[in-house]
């Protein structure tokens, strides 16, 4: 195995990781501020991807497609918050799980009804396609590199938003003490809608960006949602920093496991058996990582008991 | 109507309907009823964790799937006359239901013990996410392990056998699953009234209360979770036998969600909640599914309505409050 | 007189706040020891460390001479610590009897999967005896959620009784009881001290002065005085803390 291949896979892991971060950041914000577990977050990812594919198909503009993804997911998020989610804040987690599971059913079948069962395709724009040459002679797809850039930029943006803006102050205060900030005259229900829409927009963005390298289809959101849950369990609920570290760990573990385990197994097994055993174990890699974190730190790497 | 007489009515219906279908020569309806009964068994399993223990497991498909694969692996080796392993000891496949059931129960119980031991270190929303994630782990493992069909799953040509019965006759297989449902219900009933059940249920309502009288909730919950996984695993073996097919979809998160959904539709923590829920679920699937390809929209809307406005489920609407004890 | 329950130099900080500062406290057999102090003095924090929901930063807790500092809440209960809560922590959906039986089951240390929890026998007798003692026998079949506030307090005490503990820790058992209920409970606790000593956190000063053999005053996380009722009434620092008098 060459170093170049290794470096390429590390980059793939990073790219996968930052996309997971976009999902996990919204989930963990919504949990941290509103105490809500939202299974329908994957639907917002799907909505972003479909909106992007539809707009790109109609206009041919990738940038317009991204704007559409952000807008559609944020709007869907705000609407859902206003009419359903808002009734769930004071309910137990079981009710939240059921209601948001119901939302998945409605969103998934609704999308299938509108767009049909066949996957849509979203093309990488010409100005982002093709490989770039990285230092050390690594050829890497420009688009994937751009995804890493966008993900890190969003992480930085979220950091600035939360630590250096008025909205950020309110979000942090809302996570710490709901009654208090309501007593201080902050319109808490508007804050919740804004936070939810923000999380939704991030999910929609991730859906659109990933949609260009995978197909856009119903059900695409839930596997990513579950991975985002793994990220949050590893990073600790409510922590954006935990989401970032967890997402990168999961992304890199997943790609490196697939790359390294089969040859590792080949050291003491016959090659074909090693390939199957290696790839099967690699498919469990991130869950084993999660299990290890649970044994070591049940509240996640950056989790605090609330 | 009291909950008890409603339950009796449900049982009566589960006896009368298939007999009527037999008389009317509608084997498909018997199979449909069998499906409902098997799902009900899976739900009774979940209800022990969810209803009595308050453990919102979103990963019970893991046990359902393990039960299914226990059946698939044992039966596929038996039908190929190919032992599962020869060294250090010879293990053959089998087509005998009791043996398959035992293996399904043991395997899913061990998995539940391991998953429970990890996920019960946390609580609340962590627990939900972790069980969901472990369920997904089995799903991906089943897909990427090619020996037993990978993504395509495994087909069994002939339904497995039970001594003294011809399981290929729908009504006989139905009777078998119905008997197992009764045993599972009896087990739930016994656990609920036992000292263990009292403590488990109290720990669900107030963990502090249990601890203050010297009871550590972790062990109770782990035992309940394990029993719960075993029953759901057994249901998985039966389900695979009904379809004579297993595939990774038995591990899917949708299935975990659906099991919770019908337990809630029926009435959580009610003895017959999963039974009523499974029957209604199968009826909806059959009726709505016949009307529209997109029947999940209606299921979603119904579920949303129940969660937001009718929290006791169907039994709650009929029998009122007071599901416990 | 021997110390049944004892804290030795307990300290606990929350950031800049020193919630417990080097607290040493004893509960002797046969006594009622009241812990009083203004709101925010750190009474709840101290009780939490004795009961095991909070771990002290330093210092230790002894029960009957054994160090229980590192035991869980459940293990402390099994070691003989009976606790009641300021805000009722009961199984609200269950019946009064079921709650009392839970205590008796916890004390028995066995939770079998067979049999019936409410079956006639030793456990149930113990539970019913405890309900009888606090005067809740006729409410045994009621749901706890339907009980009045005062009745829940009585049930808290009954559940603690089923444990036959070596020491009681009671967090404001009188709160919300009203005058009659408060008097009734005062009489009851008066008799209870001979079975096991009681560490009593209470705001109702009439009850405290009527019951307490000794009183400790907690101010800003520190015990400023410990003594008999008359000693505490006369104590200059107590008068200053409560009344703002110059010493």
Coordinates of N, CA, C and O in Angstrom, one line a residue, chain A residues 31 37 39 84 87-88 91-95 97-99 101-102 104-106 109-110 112-113 222-223 226 229-230 232-233 236-237 276-277 279-280 283-284 287 290-291 294-295 298-299, chain B residues 50 56 58 118-119 121-122 124-126 128-130 132-134 136-137 140-141 144-146 253-254 257-258 260-261 264 268 293-297 299-301 303-304 307-309 311:
Chain A
X31 N -30.6 19.5 20.3 CA -30.7 18.8 21.6 C -30.2 19.7 22.7 O -30.9 19.8 23.8
X37 N -34.8 15.2 20.8 CA -34.2 14.3 19.8 C -35.0 14.2 18.6 O -36.2 14.0 18.6
X39 N -35.5 12.6 15.0 CA -35.2 11.6 14.0 C -35.4 12.1 12.6 O -34.8 11.5 11.7
X84 N -45.3 21.1 14.6 CA -45.2 19.8 15.3 C -44.2 19.8 16.4 O -44.6 19.6 17.6
X87 N -44.7 21.3 20.0 CA -45.6 20.6 20.9 C -44.8 19.5 21.7 O -45.4 18.8 22.5
X88 N -43.6 19.2 21.3 CA -42.9 18.1 21.8 C -41.8 18.4 22.8 O -41.2 17.6 23.5
X91 N -42.5 17.1 26.2 CA -42.9 15.7 26.2 C -41.6 14.8 26.5 O -40.5 15.3 26.4
X92 N -41.8 13.6 26.8 CA -40.7 12.7 27.1 C -40.1 12.3 25.8 O -40.6 12.5 24.7
X93 N -38.9 11.7 25.9 CA -38.1 11.3 24.7 C -38.9 10.3 23.8 O -38.8 10.3 22.6
X94 N -39.7 9.5 24.4 CA -40.4 8.5 23.7 C -41.4 9.2 22.7 O -41.5 8.8 21.5
X95 N -42.1 10.2 23.2 CA -43.0 10.9 22.3 C -42.3 11.6 21.2 O -42.7 11.7 20.1
X97 N -39.4 10.7 19.9 CA -39.0 9.6 18.9 C -40.2 9.3 18.0 O -40.0 9.2 16.8
X98 N -41.3 9.0 18.6 CA -42.5 8.6 17.8 C -42.9 9.7 16.8 O -43.2 9.4 15.6
X99 N -43.1 10.9 17.3 CA -43.6 11.9 16.4 C -42.6 12.2 15.3 O -43.0 12.4 14.2
X101 N -40.4 10.1 14.1 CA -40.5 8.9 13.3 C -41.7 9.1 12.3 O -41.5 8.8 11.1
X102 N -42.8 9.5 12.8 CA -43.9 9.8 12.0 C -43.6 10.8 10.9 O -44.0 10.6 9.7
X104 N -40.7 11.2 9.5 CA -39.9 10.6 8.5 C -40.8 9.9 7.5 O -40.6 10.0 6.3
X105 N -41.8 9.1 8.0 CA -42.7 8.4 7.1 C -43.4 9.4 6.2 O -43.5 9.2 5.0
X106 N -43.9 10.5 6.8 CA -44.6 11.5 5.9 C -43.6 12.2 4.9 O -44.0 12.2 3.7
X109 N -42.4 9.3 2.2 CA -43.4 9.0 1.2 C -43.9 10.2 0.4 O -44.2 10.0 -0.8
X110 N -43.9 11.3 1.0 CA -44.3 12.5 0.3 C -43.3 12.8 -0.8 O -43.7 13.1 -1.9
X112 N -41.4 10.6 -2.2 CA -41.5 9.6 -3.2 C -42.7 9.9 -4.2 O -42.7 9.6 -5.4
X113 N -43.8 10.4 -3.6 CA -45.0 10.7 -4.3 C -44.7 11.8 -5.3 O -45.1 11.8 -6.5
X222 N -31.5 8.7 6.4 CA -31.5 8.0 7.7 C -30.2 7.3 8.0 O -29.7 7.4 9.2
X223 N -29.5 6.7 7.1 CA -28.2 6.1 7.4 C -27.2 7.2 7.9 O -26.5 7.0 8.8
X226 N -28.1 8.2 11.4 CA -27.7 7.3 12.5 C -26.2 7.4 12.7 O -25.7 7.4 13.9
X229 N -25.8 10.3 14.9 CA -26.0 9.9 16.3 C -24.8 9.3 16.9 O -24.4 9.6 18.0
X230 N -24.1 8.4 16.1 CA -22.9 7.8 16.6 C -21.9 8.9 16.9 O -21.2 8.9 18.0
X232 N -22.5 12.0 17.8 CA -22.9 12.7 19.0 C -22.6 11.9 20.2 O -22.2 12.5 21.2
X233 N -22.9 10.6 20.2 CA -22.6 9.8 21.3 C -21.1 9.9 21.6 O -20.7 9.9 22.8
X236 N -20.3 13.7 22.6 CA -21.0 14.3 23.8 C -22.1 15.2 23.3 O -21.9 16.1 22.5
X237 N -23.3 15.0 23.9 CA -24.5 15.7 23.5 C -24.4 17.2 23.8 O -23.9 17.6 24.9
X276 N -13.1 -10.8 3.1 CA -14.5 -10.7 3.6 C -14.5 -10.4 5.1 O -15.2 -9.5 5.6
X277 N -13.6 -11.1 5.9 CA -13.6 -10.8 7.3 C -13.2 -9.4 7.6 O -13.9 -8.7 8.4
X279 N -13.5 -6.7 5.6 CA -14.5 -5.7 5.3 C -15.7 -5.8 6.2 O -16.4 -4.8 6.5
X280 N -16.1 -7.0 6.6 CA -17.2 -7.2 7.5 C -16.9 -6.5 8.8 O -17.7 -5.8 9.4
X283 N -17.0 -2.8 8.6 CA -18.4 -2.2 8.6 C -18.8 -1.9 10.0 O -19.8 -1.2 10.3
X284 N -18.2 -2.6 11.0 CA -18.6 -2.4 12.4 C -17.7 -1.5 13.1 O -17.9 -1.1 14.3
X287 N -18.9 1.5 15.1 CA -19.8 1.2 16.2 C -18.9 0.6 17.4 O -19.2 0.9 18.6
X290 N -17.6 3.6 19.0 CA -18.6 4.1 19.9 C -18.7 3.3 21.2 O -18.7 3.9 22.3
X291 N -18.6 2.0 21.1 CA -18.7 1.1 22.3 C -17.5 1.4 23.2 O -17.6 1.5 24.4
X294 N -18.0 4.6 25.0 CA -19.0 4.4 26.1 C -18.4 3.7 27.3 O -18.8 4.1 28.4
X295 N -17.5 2.8 27.1 CA -16.9 2.2 28.3 C -16.0 3.2 29.0 O -16.0 3.3 30.2
X298 N -18.8 7.4 29.3 CA -20.2 7.2 28.9 C -20.9 8.5 28.4 O -21.8 8.4 27.6
X299 N -20.4 9.7 28.8 CA -21.1 10.9 28.4 C -20.4 11.5 27.1 O -20.7 12.6 26.8
Chain B
X50 N -39.6 -1.6 27.1 CA -40.2 -0.2 27.0 C -41.3 0.1 28.0 O -41.3 1.1 28.6
X56 N -36.4 3.1 26.0 CA -36.8 3.4 24.7 C -35.7 2.8 23.7 O -34.8 3.5 23.3
X58 N -34.5 1.7 20.3 CA -34.7 1.9 18.9 C -33.8 0.9 18.1 O -33.5 1.2 17.0
X118 N -23.6 -2.0 27.5 CA -23.0 -0.8 27.1 C -24.0 0.4 27.1 O -23.6 1.5 27.6
X119 N -25.2 0.2 26.6 CA -26.1 1.3 26.4 C -26.7 1.8 27.7 O -27.1 2.9 27.9
X121 N -25.3 2.1 30.4 CA -24.4 3.0 31.2 C -24.8 4.5 31.0 O -24.4 5.3 31.7
X122 N -25.7 4.7 30.0 CA -26.2 6.0 29.8 C -27.7 5.9 30.0 O -28.2 4.9 30.4
X124 N -31.7 8.1 28.8 CA -32.4 9.1 28.1 C -32.1 9.0 26.6 O -32.1 8.0 26.0
X125 N -31.8 10.2 26.1 CA -31.6 10.3 24.6 C -30.3 9.5 24.1 O -30.3 9.0 23.0
X126 N -29.3 9.4 25.0 CA -28.1 8.6 24.6 C -28.6 7.2 24.4 O -28.1 6.6 23.4
X128 N -31.3 6.0 23.4 CA -32.1 5.8 22.2 C -31.1 5.8 21.0 O -31.2 4.9 20.1
X129 N -30.2 6.7 21.0 CA -29.2 6.8 19.9 C -28.3 5.6 19.8 O -28.0 5.1 18.7
X130 N -27.9 5.1 21.0 CA -27.0 4.0 21.0 C -27.6 2.7 20.5 O -27.1 2.0 19.8
X132 N -30.1 2.5 18.6 CA -30.4 2.7 17.2 C -29.1 2.3 16.4 O -29.1 1.6 15.4
X133 N -28.0 2.8 16.9 CA -26.7 2.7 16.2 C -26.3 1.2 16.2 O -25.8 0.7 15.2
X134 N -26.4 0.5 17.3 CA -26.0 -0.9 17.4 C -26.9 -1.7 16.4 O -26.5 -2.7 15.8
X136 N -28.1 -0.7 13.6 CA -27.5 -0.4 12.3 C -26.2 -1.2 12.1 O -25.9 -1.6 11.0
X137 N -25.5 -1.4 13.2 CA -24.2 -2.1 13.0 C -24.5 -3.5 12.5 O -23.8 -4.0 11.6
X140 N -25.4 -3.4 8.7 CA -24.2 -3.3 7.8 C -23.4 -4.6 7.9 O -22.8 -5.0 6.8
X141 N -23.3 -5.2 9.0 CA -22.6 -6.5 9.1 C -23.2 -7.5 8.2 O -22.5 -8.2 7.5
X144 N -22.4 -6.9 4.6 CA -21.0 -7.1 4.2 C -20.5 -8.4 4.4 O -19.3 -8.7 4.1
X145 N -21.3 -9.3 5.0 CA -20.8 -10.7 5.3 C -21.4 -11.6 4.2 O -22.5 -12.0 4.3
X146 N -20.6 -11.9 3.2 CA -21.2 -12.6 2.0 C -21.5 -14.1 2.2 O -22.3 -14.6 1.5
X253 N -33.4 -0.1 10.6 CA -33.9 0.8 11.7 C -35.4 1.0 11.5 O -36.1 1.3 12.5
X254 N -35.9 0.9 10.2 CA -37.4 1.1 10.1 C -38.2 0.1 10.9 O -39.2 0.4 11.5
X257 N -38.3 0.9 14.4 CA -39.2 2.0 14.6 C -40.7 1.4 14.5 O -41.5 1.8 15.4
X258 N -40.9 0.5 13.6 CA -42.3 0.0 13.4 C -42.7 -0.8 14.7 O -43.8 -0.7 15.1
X260 N -41.7 -0.3 17.8 CA -42.1 0.7 18.8 C -43.5 1.3 18.4 O -44.4 1.5 19.3
X261 N -43.7 1.7 17.2 CA -44.9 2.3 16.7 C -46.1 1.5 17.0 O -47.1 2.0 17.6
X264 N -46.9 1.3 20.7 CA -47.6 2.6 21.2 C -49.0 2.7 20.7 O -49.9 3.1 21.4
X268 N -48.8 1.4 25.3 CA -47.6 1.0 25.9 C -47.8 0.6 27.3 O -48.7 1.1 28.0
X293 N -50.1 3.4 -2.8 CA -48.8 2.9 -2.7 C -48.1 3.7 -1.6 O -47.0 3.3 -1.1
X294 N -48.6 4.8 -1.3 CA -48.0 5.7 -0.3 C -48.6 5.7 1.0 O -48.8 6.7 1.7
X295 N -49.0 4.5 1.5 CA -49.8 4.4 2.7 C -49.0 4.8 3.9 O -49.6 5.1 4.9
X296 N -47.7 4.8 3.8 CA -46.9 5.2 5.0 C -47.2 6.7 5.4 O -47.1 7.1 6.5
X297 N -47.7 7.5 4.4 CA -48.1 8.9 4.8 C -49.2 8.8 5.8 O -49.2 9.5 6.8
X299 N -50.1 6.3 7.7 CA -49.6 5.7 8.9 C -48.8 6.8 9.7 O -49.0 7.0 11.0
X300 N -48.0 7.6 9.1 CA -47.3 8.7 9.7 C -48.3 9.7 10.4 O -48.1 10.1 11.5
X301 N -49.3 10.1 9.6 CA -50.3 11.1 10.1 C -51.0 10.5 11.3 O -51.2 11.2 12.3
X303 N -50.0 8.2 13.4 CA -49.0 8.1 14.5 C -48.9 9.5 15.1 O -48.9 9.6 16.3
X304 N -48.7 10.5 14.3 CA -48.5 11.8 14.8 C -49.7 12.2 15.6 O -49.6 12.8 16.7
X307 N -49.6 10.4 19.0 CA -48.6 11.0 19.9 C -49.1 12.3 20.4 O -49.0 12.6 21.6
X308 N -49.6 13.2 19.5 CA -49.9 14.5 20.0 C -51.2 14.6 20.8 O -51.4 15.4 21.7
X309 N -52.2 13.7 20.5 CA -53.5 13.9 21.1 C -54.1 12.7 21.8 O -55.0 12.9 22.6
X311 N -52.6 9.8 24.0 CA -51.4 9.1 24.4 C -51.5 7.7 25.0 O -50.6 7.0 25.2

